[in-house]
């Protein structure tokens, strides 16, 4: 079956540090890949996505590249802010007729001033 | 567009009581689903639907019922609340076809406590 594995948190950084949150996946075919962010007390919202190999998704300074050869979709940001403190979820939607997404467990990010 | 709305935001129930969590979306999405989120457990799928009149069970369906009489609404019913159902509940929706976007739209959540 499909699966998504994320690095466990919490990830604790100082403001302006470089962020990487690792995400690897298992799926047949060519899944679409997503990063969602959940701020405290809120629902998840889409941060960025990529639908085919070598695509780079980007939004709000965050980037992730769809790497089919390593089945990875790592999230990066060059300089984090306190306001980026949240839980980040990696997810996939498999190709073919599947419409049920597969989510990772989530990685908590804490950014200190 | 209001997106995905959920009511209530907070609810406290006594063991054995029943209630319905409401979810509505105005994006004409075919796929709707319910998740529960517990500390350290990520998101767990309770029930889902791919259109009016069609529902199916997810990973943790016991103790919950759903129905889908319209495209817009997907209520979740707790039949006899138990303390193990204390959780945060999220409703989500999306297009069935991945070609139309593929991403999920989430509601703001309902925080339920069962005493």
PDB file of C-alpha atoms in Angstrom, chain A residues 19-79:
ATOM      1  CA  UNK A  19      14.870  24.456   7.682  1.00  0.00           C
ATOM      2  CA  UNK A  20      14.679  20.969   6.209  1.00  0.00           C
ATOM      3  CA  UNK A  21      11.884  18.517   7.006  1.00  0.00           C
ATOM      4  CA  UNK A  22      12.419  15.158   5.345  1.00  0.00           C
ATOM      5  CA  UNK A  23       9.621  13.253   3.647  1.00  0.00           C
ATOM      6  CA  UNK A  24       9.837   9.972   1.749  1.00  0.00           C
ATOM      7  CA  UNK A  25       7.016   8.003   0.223  1.00  0.00           C
ATOM      8  CA  UNK A  26       6.017   4.602  -1.102  1.00  0.00           C
ATOM      9  CA  UNK A  27       3.487   4.438  -3.915  1.00  0.00           C
ATOM     10  CA  UNK A  28       3.102   2.815  -7.293  1.00  0.00           C
ATOM     11  CA  UNK A  29       2.937   4.925 -10.400  1.00  0.00           C
ATOM     12  CA  UNK A  30       3.171   8.693 -10.246  1.00  0.00           C
ATOM     13  CA  UNK A  31       1.521  10.144  -7.160  1.00  0.00           C
ATOM     14  CA  UNK A  32       0.866  13.840  -6.575  1.00  0.00           C
ATOM     15  CA  UNK A  33       2.753  15.135  -3.532  1.00  0.00           C
ATOM     16  CA  UNK A  34       1.700  17.798  -1.041  1.00  0.00           C
ATOM     17  CA  UNK A  35       2.838  19.684   2.025  1.00  0.00           C
ATOM     18  CA  UNK A  36       0.158  20.954   4.397  1.00  0.00           C
ATOM     19  CA  UNK A  37       0.642  23.275   7.369  1.00  0.00           C
ATOM     20  CA  UNK A  38      -1.428  23.354  10.550  1.00  0.00           C
ATOM     21  CA  UNK A  39      -1.139  26.432  12.752  1.00  0.00           C
ATOM     22  CA  UNK A  40      -2.156  26.092  16.423  1.00  0.00           C
ATOM     23  CA  UNK A  41      -5.901  25.701  16.851  1.00  0.00           C
ATOM     24  CA  UNK A  42      -6.599  25.555  13.108  1.00  0.00           C
ATOM     25  CA  UNK A  43      -7.246  23.033  10.359  1.00  0.00           C
ATOM     26  CA  UNK A  44      -4.678  21.940   7.801  1.00  0.00           C
ATOM     27  CA  UNK A  45      -4.112  24.143   4.773  1.00  0.00           C
ATOM     28  CA  UNK A  46      -2.218  23.434   1.588  1.00  0.00           C
ATOM     29  CA  UNK A  47       1.290  24.893   1.607  1.00  0.00           C
ATOM     30  CA  UNK A  48       2.593  23.615  -1.732  1.00  0.00           C
ATOM     31  CA  UNK A  49       2.297  20.727  -4.152  1.00  0.00           C
ATOM     32  CA  UNK A  50       3.999  18.976  -7.075  1.00  0.00           C
ATOM     33  CA  UNK A  51       2.286  16.692  -9.539  1.00  0.00           C
ATOM     34  CA  UNK A  52       5.145  15.149 -11.522  1.00  0.00           C
ATOM     35  CA  UNK A  53       8.775  14.181 -11.190  1.00  0.00           C
ATOM     36  CA  UNK A  54      11.275  17.074 -10.937  1.00  0.00           C
ATOM     37  CA  UNK A  55       8.496  19.614 -10.311  1.00  0.00           C
ATOM     38  CA  UNK A  56       9.279  22.148  -7.601  1.00  0.00           C
ATOM     39  CA  UNK A  57       6.434  23.446  -5.472  1.00  0.00           C
ATOM     40  CA  UNK A  58       6.931  26.753  -3.685  1.00  0.00           C
ATOM     41  CA  UNK A  59       4.952  29.122  -1.478  1.00  0.00           C
ATOM     42  CA  UNK A  60       5.717  31.668   1.287  1.00  0.00           C
ATOM     43  CA  UNK A  61       9.470  30.982   0.975  1.00  0.00           C
ATOM     44  CA  UNK A  62       9.032  27.209   1.345  1.00  0.00           C
ATOM     45  CA  UNK A  63      10.128  24.853  -1.429  1.00  0.00           C
ATOM     46  CA  UNK A  64      10.004  21.116  -2.117  1.00  0.00           C
ATOM     47  CA  UNK A  65      11.159  19.161  -5.174  1.00  0.00           C
ATOM     48  CA  UNK A  66       9.515  15.925  -6.350  1.00  0.00           C
ATOM     49  CA  UNK A  67      12.397  13.413  -6.583  1.00  0.00           C
ATOM     50  CA  UNK A  68      11.186  10.162  -8.081  1.00  0.00           C
ATOM     51  CA  UNK A  69      14.605   8.493  -8.033  1.00  0.00           C
ATOM     52  CA  UNK A  70      14.802   8.865  -4.232  1.00  0.00           C
ATOM     53  CA  UNK A  71      10.997   8.863  -3.639  1.00  0.00           C
ATOM     54  CA  UNK A  72      11.369  12.046  -1.610  1.00  0.00           C
ATOM     55  CA  UNK A  73       9.696  15.451  -1.235  1.00  0.00           C
ATOM     56  CA  UNK A  74      11.727  17.284   1.402  1.00  0.00           C
ATOM     57  CA  UNK A  75      10.469  20.670   2.623  1.00  0.00           C
ATOM     58  CA  UNK A  76      13.003  23.524   2.847  1.00  0.00           C
ATOM     59  CA  UNK A  77      13.053  27.184   3.795  1.00  0.00           C
ATOM     60  CA  UNK A  78      16.105  29.372   3.789  1.00  0.00           C
ATOM     61  CA  UNK A  79      15.273  31.582   6.778  1.00  0.00           C
TER      62      UNK A  79
END
